[in-house]
Amino acid sequence: MEINPMKVGARIYRLRKIQGLTQNQLGDRLHISFQAVSKWERGEALPDVALLPSLAEALDTTIDNILLRDNPAKGPGEFTRTVTIAQLREGVECVERMGQLLGKGSFFYTGAVGGIDLKMNMEFEKYMAEPYTREAMTAEAACQAIMDGAYIDPKDIEASFQFPHWTENVREFARKYGI
């Protein structure tokens, strides 16, 4: 996949604005000049590979989101889709249901769970066994959906979680992404 400097620059600009940072402030956090940040945002240069982890941390996102995301939401009303917490919960539970329907030894199930465990550095089956961490999976799915341009109604976020911690996390994440 080709990395487009103009798209990367637009993403950095948007994420910086969401964080409420100036180019100077972002540059200071990364120990670089504001001019370097400006060049990135104009698509004239790409961030040095060594800076990407710090840049992602400063922008409260992932390296993949900075470099590869195709359709970032630009703000309220410009989202790629609308989802509900119930739909996201159902999606997470579908993986669990796959194990029930196909068997936990099936390649489909072991591949799906193995991929989740590897990508998220966790144990999916263990997380799904406890109510608090089970809900954490839905909260993570919500944050990922928002990063991918989905809109979730704030009232749905408020009403859909049993544990206030997850409500607060998703609400704060949604706020950072213009919801």
Coordinates of N, CA, C and O in Angstrom, one line a residue, residues 3-89:
I3 N 1.9 5.1 0.6 CA 1.6 6.1 1.6 C 1.6 7.5 0.9 O 2.6 7.8 0.3
N4 N 0.5 8.2 1.0 CA 0.3 9.4 0.3 C 0.6 10.6 1.3 O -0.1 10.8 2.3
P5 N 1.7 11.3 1.1 CA 2.1 12.4 2.0 C 1.0 13.4 2.2 O 0.8 14.0 3.3
M6 N 0.2 13.7 1.2 CA -0.9 14.7 1.4 C -2.0 14.2 2.3 O -2.5 14.9 3.2
K7 N -2.3 12.9 2.2 CA -3.3 12.3 3.1 C -2.8 12.2 4.5 O -3.5 12.5 5.5
V8 N -1.5 11.8 4.6 CA -0.9 11.7 6.0 C -0.9 13.1 6.6 O -1.2 13.3 7.8
G9 N -0.5 14.1 5.8 CA -0.5 15.5 6.4 C -1.9 16.0 6.8 O -2.0 16.6 7.9
A10 N -2.9 15.6 6.1 CA -4.3 16.0 6.4 C -4.7 15.3 7.7 O -5.3 15.9 8.6
R11 N -4.3 14.0 7.9 CA -4.6 13.3 9.1 C -3.9 13.9 10.3 O -4.5 14.1 11.4
I12 N -2.6 14.2 10.1 CA -1.8 14.8 11.2 C -2.5 16.1 11.6 O -2.7 16.4 12.8
Y13 N -2.8 17.0 10.7 CA -3.5 18.2 10.9 C -4.7 18.0 11.7 O -5.0 18.7 12.8
R14 N -5.6 17.1 11.2 CA -6.9 16.9 11.9 C -6.7 16.4 13.3 O -7.3 16.8 14.3
L15 N -5.8 15.4 13.5 CA -5.6 14.8 14.8 C -5.0 15.8 15.8 O -5.3 15.9 17.0
R16 N -4.1 16.7 15.2 CA -3.5 17.7 16.1 C -4.6 18.7 16.6 O -4.6 19.1 17.7
K17 N -5.5 19.1 15.7 CA -6.6 20.0 16.0 C -7.5 19.3 17.1 O -7.9 20.0 18.0
I18 N -7.8 18.1 16.9 CA -8.6 17.4 17.9 C -8.0 17.4 19.3 O -8.7 17.6 20.3
Q19 N -6.7 17.3 19.3 CA -6.0 17.3 20.6 C -5.8 18.7 21.1 O -5.4 18.9 22.3
G20 N -6.2 19.7 20.3 CA -6.1 21.1 20.8 C -4.6 21.6 20.8 O -4.3 22.5 21.6
L21 N -3.8 21.1 20.0 CA -2.4 21.4 20.0 C -2.0 22.4 18.8 O -2.6 22.2 17.7
T22 N -1.1 23.3 19.0 CA -0.6 24.1 18.0 C 0.6 23.3 17.3 O 1.1 22.3 17.9
Q23 N 1.1 23.7 16.2 CA 2.2 23.1 15.6 C 3.4 23.2 16.5 O 4.2 22.3 16.6
N24 N 3.6 24.4 17.2 CA 4.7 24.5 18.1 C 4.6 23.5 19.3 O 5.6 22.9 19.6
Q25 N 3.4 23.3 19.8 CA 3.2 22.4 20.9 C 3.5 21.0 20.5 O 4.2 20.2 21.2
L26 N 3.0 20.6 19.3 CA 3.3 19.2 18.9 C 4.8 19.1 18.6 O 5.4 18.1 19.0
G27 N 5.4 20.1 18.0 CA 6.9 20.0 17.7 C 7.7 19.9 19.0 O 8.6 19.1 19.1
D28 N 7.2 20.7 20.1 CA 7.9 20.6 21.4 C 7.8 19.2 22.0 O 8.8 18.7 22.5
R29 N 6.7 18.6 21.9 CA 6.5 17.2 22.4 C 7.4 16.2 21.7 O 7.8 15.2 22.3
L30 N 7.6 16.5 20.4 CA 8.4 15.5 19.6 C 9.9 15.9 19.5 O 10.7 15.3 18.9
H31 N 10.2 17.1 20.1 CA 11.6 17.7 20.1 C 12.0 17.9 18.6 O 13.2 17.6 18.2
I32 N 11.1 18.5 17.9 CA 11.4 19.0 16.5 C 10.8 20.4 16.3 O 10.1 20.9 17.2
S33 N 11.1 21.0 15.2 CA 10.6 22.3 15.0 C 9.2 22.3 14.5 O 8.7 21.3 13.9
F34 N 8.5 23.5 14.7 CA 7.1 23.6 14.2 C 7.1 23.6 12.7 O 6.2 23.2 12.0
Q35 N 8.3 24.0 12.1 CA 8.4 24.0 10.6 C 8.3 22.5 10.1 O 7.7 22.3 9.0
A36 N 8.9 21.6 10.8 CA 8.8 20.2 10.4 C 7.3 19.7 10.4 O 6.9 19.0 9.5
V37 N 6.6 20.1 11.5 CA 5.2 19.7 11.6 C 4.4 20.3 10.4 O 3.6 19.7 9.8
S38 N 4.7 21.6 10.1 CA 4.1 22.3 9.0 C 4.3 21.6 7.7 O 3.4 21.4 6.9
K39 N 5.6 21.1 7.5 CA 5.9 20.4 6.2 C 5.1 19.1 6.1 O 4.6 18.8 5.0
W40 N 4.9 18.4 7.2 CA 4.1 17.2 7.2 C 2.7 17.5 6.8 O 2.1 16.9 6.0
E41 N 2.1 18.5 7.5 CA 0.7 18.9 7.3 C 0.5 19.4 5.8 O -0.6 19.2 5.3
R42 N 1.5 20.0 5.2 CA 1.3 20.4 3.8 C 1.6 19.3 2.8 O 1.5 19.5 1.6
G43 N 2.0 18.1 3.3 CA 2.3 17.0 2.4 C 3.7 17.1 1.8 O 3.9 16.4 0.8
E44 N 4.5 18.0 2.3 CA 5.8 18.2 1.7 C 6.9 17.2 2.2 O 7.9 17.0 1.6
A45 N 6.6 16.5 3.3 CA 7.5 15.6 3.9 C 6.7 14.6 4.8 O 5.5 14.9 5.2
L46 N 7.2 13.5 5.0 CA 6.6 12.5 6.0 C 7.4 12.5 7.2 O 8.6 12.7 7.2
P47 N 6.8 12.2 8.4 CA 7.5 12.0 9.6 C 8.6 10.9 9.5 O 8.4 9.9 8.9
D48 N 9.7 11.2 10.2 CA 10.7 10.1 10.3 C 10.1 8.9 11.0 O 9.4 9.0 11.9
V49 N 10.5 7.7 10.5 CA 10.0 6.5 11.1 C 10.2 6.4 12.6 O 9.4 6.0 13.4
A50 N 11.4 6.9 13.1 CA 11.7 6.9 14.5 C 10.7 7.8 15.3 O 10.6 7.5 16.5
L51 N 10.1 8.8 14.7 CA 9.2 9.6 15.4 C 7.8 9.1 15.5 O 6.9 9.6 16.2
L52 N 7.4 8.1 14.6 CA 6.0 7.7 14.5 C 5.4 7.2 15.8 O 4.3 7.6 16.2
P53 N 6.1 6.4 16.7 CA 5.5 6.0 18.0 C 5.2 7.2 18.8 O 4.1 7.3 19.4
S54 N 6.1 8.2 18.9 CA 5.9 9.4 19.7 C 4.8 10.3 19.1 O 4.0 10.9 19.9
L55 N 4.7 10.4 17.8 CA 3.7 11.1 17.1 C 2.3 10.5 17.4 O 1.4 11.2 17.7
A56 N 2.2 9.2 17.3 CA 0.9 8.5 17.5 C 0.5 8.8 19.0 O -0.7 9.0 19.2
E57 N 1.4 8.7 19.9 CA 1.1 8.9 21.3 C 0.6 10.3 21.5 O -0.4 10.6 22.2
A58 N 1.3 11.3 21.0 CA 1.0 12.7 21.1 C -0.4 13.0 20.5 O -1.1 13.9 21.0
L59 N -0.8 12.3 19.5 CA -2.0 12.5 18.8 C -3.1 11.6 19.3 O -4.2 11.6 18.7
D60 N -2.8 10.7 20.3 CA -3.8 9.8 20.9 C -4.4 8.9 19.8 O -5.6 8.8 19.7
T61 N -3.5 8.3 19.0 CA -4.0 7.4 17.9 C -3.0 6.3 17.7 O -2.1 6.1 18.5
T62 N -3.1 5.7 16.5 CA -2.1 4.6 16.2 C -1.3 5.1 14.9 O -1.7 6.0 14.2
I63 N -0.2 4.4 14.8 CA 0.7 4.7 13.6 C -0.1 4.4 12.3 O -0.1 5.1 11.3
D64 N -0.8 3.2 12.3 CA -1.7 2.9 11.2 C -2.7 3.9 10.8 O -2.9 4.3 9.7
N65 N -3.3 4.5 11.8 CA -4.3 5.6 11.6 C -3.7 6.8 11.0 O -4.3 7.4 10.1
I66 N -2.4 7.1 11.3 CA -1.7 8.3 10.8 C -1.4 8.0 9.3 O -1.6 8.8 8.4
L67 N -0.8 6.8 9.1 CA -0.2 6.5 7.7 C -1.2 6.0 6.7 O -1.1 6.2 5.5
L68 N -2.2 5.2 7.2 CA -2.9 4.4 6.2 C -4.4 4.6 6.1 O -5.0 4.1 5.2
R69 N -5.0 5.2 7.1 CA -6.4 5.3 7.1 C -6.9 6.1 5.9 O -6.4 7.2 5.6
D70 N -7.9 5.5 5.2 CA -8.3 6.1 3.9 C -9.4 7.2 4.1 O -9.4 8.2 3.4
N71 N -10.3 7.1 5.0 CA -11.5 8.0 5.1 C -11.6 8.6 6.5 O -12.6 8.3 7.1
P72 N -10.7 9.4 6.9 CA -10.9 9.9 8.3 C -12.1 10.9 8.3 O -12.4 11.6 7.4
A73 N -12.9 10.7 9.4 CA -14.0 11.7 9.6 C -13.4 13.0 9.8 O -12.4 13.2 10.5
K74 N -14.1 14.0 9.3 CA -13.5 15.4 9.4 C -14.2 16.2 10.5 O -13.7 17.2 11.0
G75 N -15.3 15.7 11.0 CA -16.0 16.4 12.1 C -17.4 16.0 12.1 O -17.9 15.2 11.3
P76 N -18.2 16.6 13.0 CA -19.7 16.3 13.1 C -20.3 16.4 11.7 O -20.1 17.4 11.0
G77 N -21.1 15.4 11.4 CA -21.9 15.4 10.1 C -21.1 14.9 9.0 O -21.6 14.7 7.9
E78 N -19.8 14.6 9.1 CA -19.0 14.1 8.1 C -18.4 12.7 8.4 O -17.3 12.4 8.0
F79 N -19.2 11.9 9.0 CA -18.8 10.6 9.3 C -19.1 9.6 8.2 O -20.0 9.8 7.4
T80 N -18.5 8.4 8.2 CA -18.6 7.5 7.1 C -19.9 6.6 7.4 O -20.4 6.0 6.4
R81 N -20.3 6.4 8.6 CA -21.4 5.6 8.9 C -21.9 5.9 10.4 O -21.2 6.5 11.1
T82 N -23.0 5.3 10.7 CA -23.5 5.4 12.1 C -23.7 4.0 12.6 O -24.2 3.1 11.9
V83 N -23.2 3.8 13.8 CA -23.4 2.5 14.5 C -23.9 2.7 15.9 O -23.8 3.8 16.5
T84 N -24.4 1.7 16.5 CA -24.9 1.7 17.9 C -24.0 0.8 18.7 O -23.3 -0.1 18.2
I85 N -24.0 1.1 20.0 CA -23.2 0.2 20.9 C -23.7 -1.2 20.9 O -23.0 -2.2 20.9
A86 N -25.0 -1.4 20.7 CA -25.6 -2.7 20.6 C -25.1 -3.5 19.4 O -24.8 -4.7 19.5
Q87 N -25.0 -2.8 18.3 CA -24.4 -3.4 17.1 C -22.9 -3.8 17.3 O -22.5 -4.9 16.9
L88 N -22.2 -3.0 18.0 CA -20.8 -3.3 18.2 C -20.7 -4.5 19.2 O -19.8 -5.3 19.0
R89 N -21.5 -4.5 20.2 CA -21.5 -5.6 21.2 C -21.8 -6.9 20.5 O -21.2 -7.9 20.7

